[in-house]
Amino acid sequence: MKRHFTDLDLNRSVGNLLRLGVIISVVTSLFGFVKLFIEGFTMPKDYSSLEVPEGTIWQSFFNSLKNFEGIGIIQLGILILILTPLVRIIFALVGYIKERDYTYVIVSLIVLAIMLVSFLMGFAH
């Protein structure tokens, strides 16, 4: 007998997803901090040496991640933490579609659109 997908199932799944995202983010960041410590990172005397030219921020991130540097791993952990609520909205949207709760489907789509616009506007500055 097939059981129907209920609100309780959706809430439980979304809660587990948020917990998992935070745990993965913390573990990744802690691993990055340990790796950074092993690499012998010291705080610079002049913080302007940490600046990355604006057009190369993503390239710098991917290069440090590709080279398995601690700073790149920490940034990955932070990125996972930032993207966790976005994944939660997408996950909830799928759940609402399965429940055929079209009011919340529309609300979730509006929230996703707002987030997309804010991400794109952030890249413009």
mmCIF file of C-alpha atoms in Angstrom:
data_model
loop_
_atom_site.group_PDB
_atom_site.id
_atom_site.type_symbol
_atom_site.label_atom_id
_atom_site.label_comp_id
_atom_site.label_asym_id
_atom_site.label_seq_id
_atom_site.Cartn_x
_atom_site.Cartn_y
_atom_site.Cartn_z
ATOM 1 C CA MET A 1 0.000 0.000 0.000
ATOM 2 C CA LYS A 2 1.475 3.347 -1.086
ATOM 3 C CA ARG A 3 1.564 6.020 1.585
ATOM 4 C CA HIS A 4 0.772 9.626 0.642
ATOM 5 C CA PHE A 5 3.305 12.402 1.075
ATOM 6 C CA THR A 6 2.087 14.612 3.948
ATOM 7 C CA ASP A 7 2.996 17.983 5.451
ATOM 8 C CA LEU A 8 4.730 16.194 8.307
ATOM 9 C CA ASP A 9 6.920 14.302 5.825
ATOM 10 C CA LEU A 10 7.780 17.543 4.043
ATOM 11 C CA ASN A 11 8.627 19.366 7.286
ATOM 12 C CA ARG A 12 10.755 16.491 8.503
ATOM 13 C CA SER A 13 12.599 16.257 5.171
ATOM 14 C CA VAL A 14 13.241 19.994 4.990
ATOM 15 C CA GLY A 15 14.486 20.035 8.591
ATOM 16 C CA ASN A 16 16.841 17.156 7.875
ATOM 17 C CA LEU A 17 18.068 18.917 4.732
ATOM 18 C CA LEU A 18 18.866 22.102 6.668
ATOM 19 C CA ARG A 19 20.652 20.131 9.395
ATOM 20 C CA LEU A 20 22.655 18.204 6.830
ATOM 21 C CA GLY A 21 23.645 21.397 4.995
ATOM 22 C CA VAL A 22 24.886 23.033 8.187
ATOM 23 C CA ILE A 23 26.769 19.907 9.288
ATOM 24 C CA ILE A 24 28.465 19.514 5.895
ATOM 25 C CA SER A 25 29.346 23.219 5.914
ATOM 26 C CA VAL A 26 30.848 23.101 9.414
ATOM 27 C CA VAL A 27 32.823 19.912 8.733
ATOM 28 C CA THR A 28 34.144 21.335 5.442
ATOM 29 C CA SER A 29 35.124 24.639 7.069
ATOM 30 C CA LEU A 30 36.805 22.913 10.028
ATOM 31 C CA PHE A 31 38.756 20.699 7.643
ATOM 32 C CA GLY A 32 39.785 23.835 5.747
ATOM 33 C CA PHE A 33 40.914 25.536 8.967
ATOM 34 C CA VAL A 34 43.028 22.520 9.911
ATOM 35 C CA LYS A 35 44.502 22.405 6.399
ATOM 36 C CA LEU A 36 45.192 26.152 6.527
ATOM 37 C CA PHE A 37 46.923 25.746 9.903
ATOM 38 C CA ILE A 38 49.065 22.885 8.546
ATOM 39 C CA GLU A 39 50.003 25.026 5.534
ATOM 40 C CA GLY A 40 51.450 27.552 7.959
ATOM 41 C CA PHE A 41 49.128 30.437 7.190
ATOM 42 C CA THR A 42 49.890 33.560 9.173
ATOM 43 C CA MET A 43 47.796 36.675 9.343
ATOM 44 C CA PRO A 44 49.200 39.372 7.082
ATOM 45 C CA LYS A 45 50.428 42.671 8.469
ATOM 46 C CA ASP A 46 48.691 44.516 5.642
ATOM 47 C CA TYR A 47 45.201 43.285 4.718
ATOM 48 C CA SER A 48 45.370 44.871 1.272
ATOM 49 C CA SER A 49 47.526 41.874 0.267
ATOM 50 C CA LEU A 50 44.421 39.693 0.646
ATOM 51 C CA GLU A 51 42.483 41.648 -1.983
ATOM 52 C CA VAL A 52 41.562 39.834 -5.167
ATOM 53 C CA PRO A 53 40.791 41.825 -8.323
ATOM 54 C CA GLU A 54 37.013 41.984 -8.747
ATOM 55 C CA GLY A 55 36.802 40.125 -12.054
ATOM 56 C CA THR A 56 38.844 37.154 -10.811
ATOM 57 C CA ILE A 57 37.103 36.276 -7.563
ATOM 58 C CA TRP A 58 35.509 33.046 -8.840
ATOM 59 C CA GLN A 59 38.643 32.102 -10.756
ATOM 60 C CA SER A 60 40.701 32.589 -7.591
ATOM 61 C CA PHE A 61 38.241 30.475 -5.600
ATOM 62 C CA PHE A 62 38.284 27.608 -8.105
ATOM 63 C CA ASN A 63 42.088 27.723 -8.424
ATOM 64 C CA SER A 64 42.580 27.526 -4.654
ATOM 65 C CA LEU A 65 40.037 24.701 -4.472
ATOM 66 C CA LYS A 66 41.713 22.874 -7.360
ATOM 67 C CA ASN A 67 45.071 23.208 -5.590
ATOM 68 C CA PHE A 68 43.445 21.868 -2.385
ATOM 69 C CA GLU A 69 44.378 24.967 -0.383
ATOM 70 C CA GLY A 70 42.868 25.547 3.036
ATOM 71 C CA ILE A 71 41.424 28.941 2.140
ATOM 72 C CA GLY A 72 39.539 27.439 -0.818
ATOM 73 C CA ILE A 73 38.114 24.669 1.369
ATOM 74 C CA ILE A 74 36.935 27.220 3.945
ATOM 75 C CA GLN A 75 35.308 29.263 1.188
ATOM 76 C CA LEU A 76 33.596 26.105 -0.087
ATOM 77 C CA GLY A 77 32.175 25.498 3.403
ATOM 78 C CA ILE A 78 30.835 29.049 3.506
ATOM 79 C CA LEU A 79 29.358 28.663 0.009
ATOM 80 C CA ILE A 80 27.613 25.455 1.090
ATOM 81 C CA LEU A 81 26.166 27.307 4.084
ATOM 82 C CA ILE A 82 24.931 30.135 1.869
ATOM 83 C CA LEU A 83 23.351 27.755 -0.668
ATOM 84 C CA THR A 84 21.598 25.579 1.945
ATOM 85 C CA PRO A 85 18.490 27.833 2.221
ATOM 86 C CA LEU A 86 18.273 27.990 -1.577
ATOM 87 C CA VAL A 87 18.282 24.190 -1.784
ATOM 88 C CA ARG A 88 15.661 24.156 0.988
ATOM 89 C CA ILE A 89 13.327 26.319 -1.096
ATOM 90 C CA ILE A 90 13.817 24.108 -4.146
ATOM 91 C CA PHE A 91 13.231 21.007 -2.003
ATOM 92 C CA ALA A 92 10.063 22.514 -0.528
ATOM 93 C CA LEU A 93 8.883 23.488 -4.017
ATOM 94 C CA VAL A 94 9.179 19.871 -5.141
ATOM 95 C CA GLY A 95 7.301 18.783 -2.016
ATOM 96 C CA TYR A 96 4.511 21.264 -2.669
ATOM 97 C CA ILE A 97 4.239 20.053 -6.244
ATOM 98 C CA LYS A 98 3.938 16.464 -4.983
ATOM 99 C CA GLU A 99 1.236 17.569 -2.523
ATOM 100 C CA ARG A 100 -0.507 19.558 -5.279
ATOM 101 C CA ASP A 101 -0.531 22.617 -3.018
ATOM 102 C CA TYR A 102 -0.368 25.199 -5.786
ATOM 103 C CA THR A 103 -0.603 28.244 -3.534
ATOM 104 C CA TYR A 104 2.722 27.350 -1.926
ATOM 105 C CA VAL A 105 4.166 26.382 -5.314
ATOM 106 C CA ILE A 106 3.526 29.948 -6.495
ATOM 107 C CA VAL A 107 4.926 31.423 -3.279
ATOM 108 C CA SER A 108 8.054 29.260 -3.577
ATOM 109 C CA LEU A 109 8.527 30.309 -7.205
ATOM 110 C CA ILE A 110 8.231 33.979 -6.197
ATOM 111 C CA VAL A 111 10.825 33.499 -3.445
ATOM 112 C CA LEU A 112 13.155 31.728 -5.898
ATOM 113 C CA ALA A 113 12.723 34.572 -8.391
ATOM 114 C CA ILE A 114 13.532 37.159 -5.706
ATOM 115 C CA MET A 115 16.638 35.216 -4.703
ATOM 116 C CA LEU A 116 17.732 34.886 -8.330
ATOM 117 C CA VAL A 117 17.309 38.611 -8.937
ATOM 118 C CA SER A 118 19.231 39.470 -5.743
ATOM 119 C CA PHE A 119 22.076 37.104 -6.698
ATOM 120 C CA LEU A 120 22.299 38.597 -10.176
ATOM 121 C CA MET A 121 22.116 42.154 -8.869
ATOM 122 C CA GLY A 122 24.887 41.329 -6.409
ATOM 123 C CA PHE A 123 27.138 40.251 -9.265
ATOM 124 C CA ALA A 124 26.434 43.523 -11.067
ATOM 125 C CA HIS A 125 28.086 45.583 -8.313
#
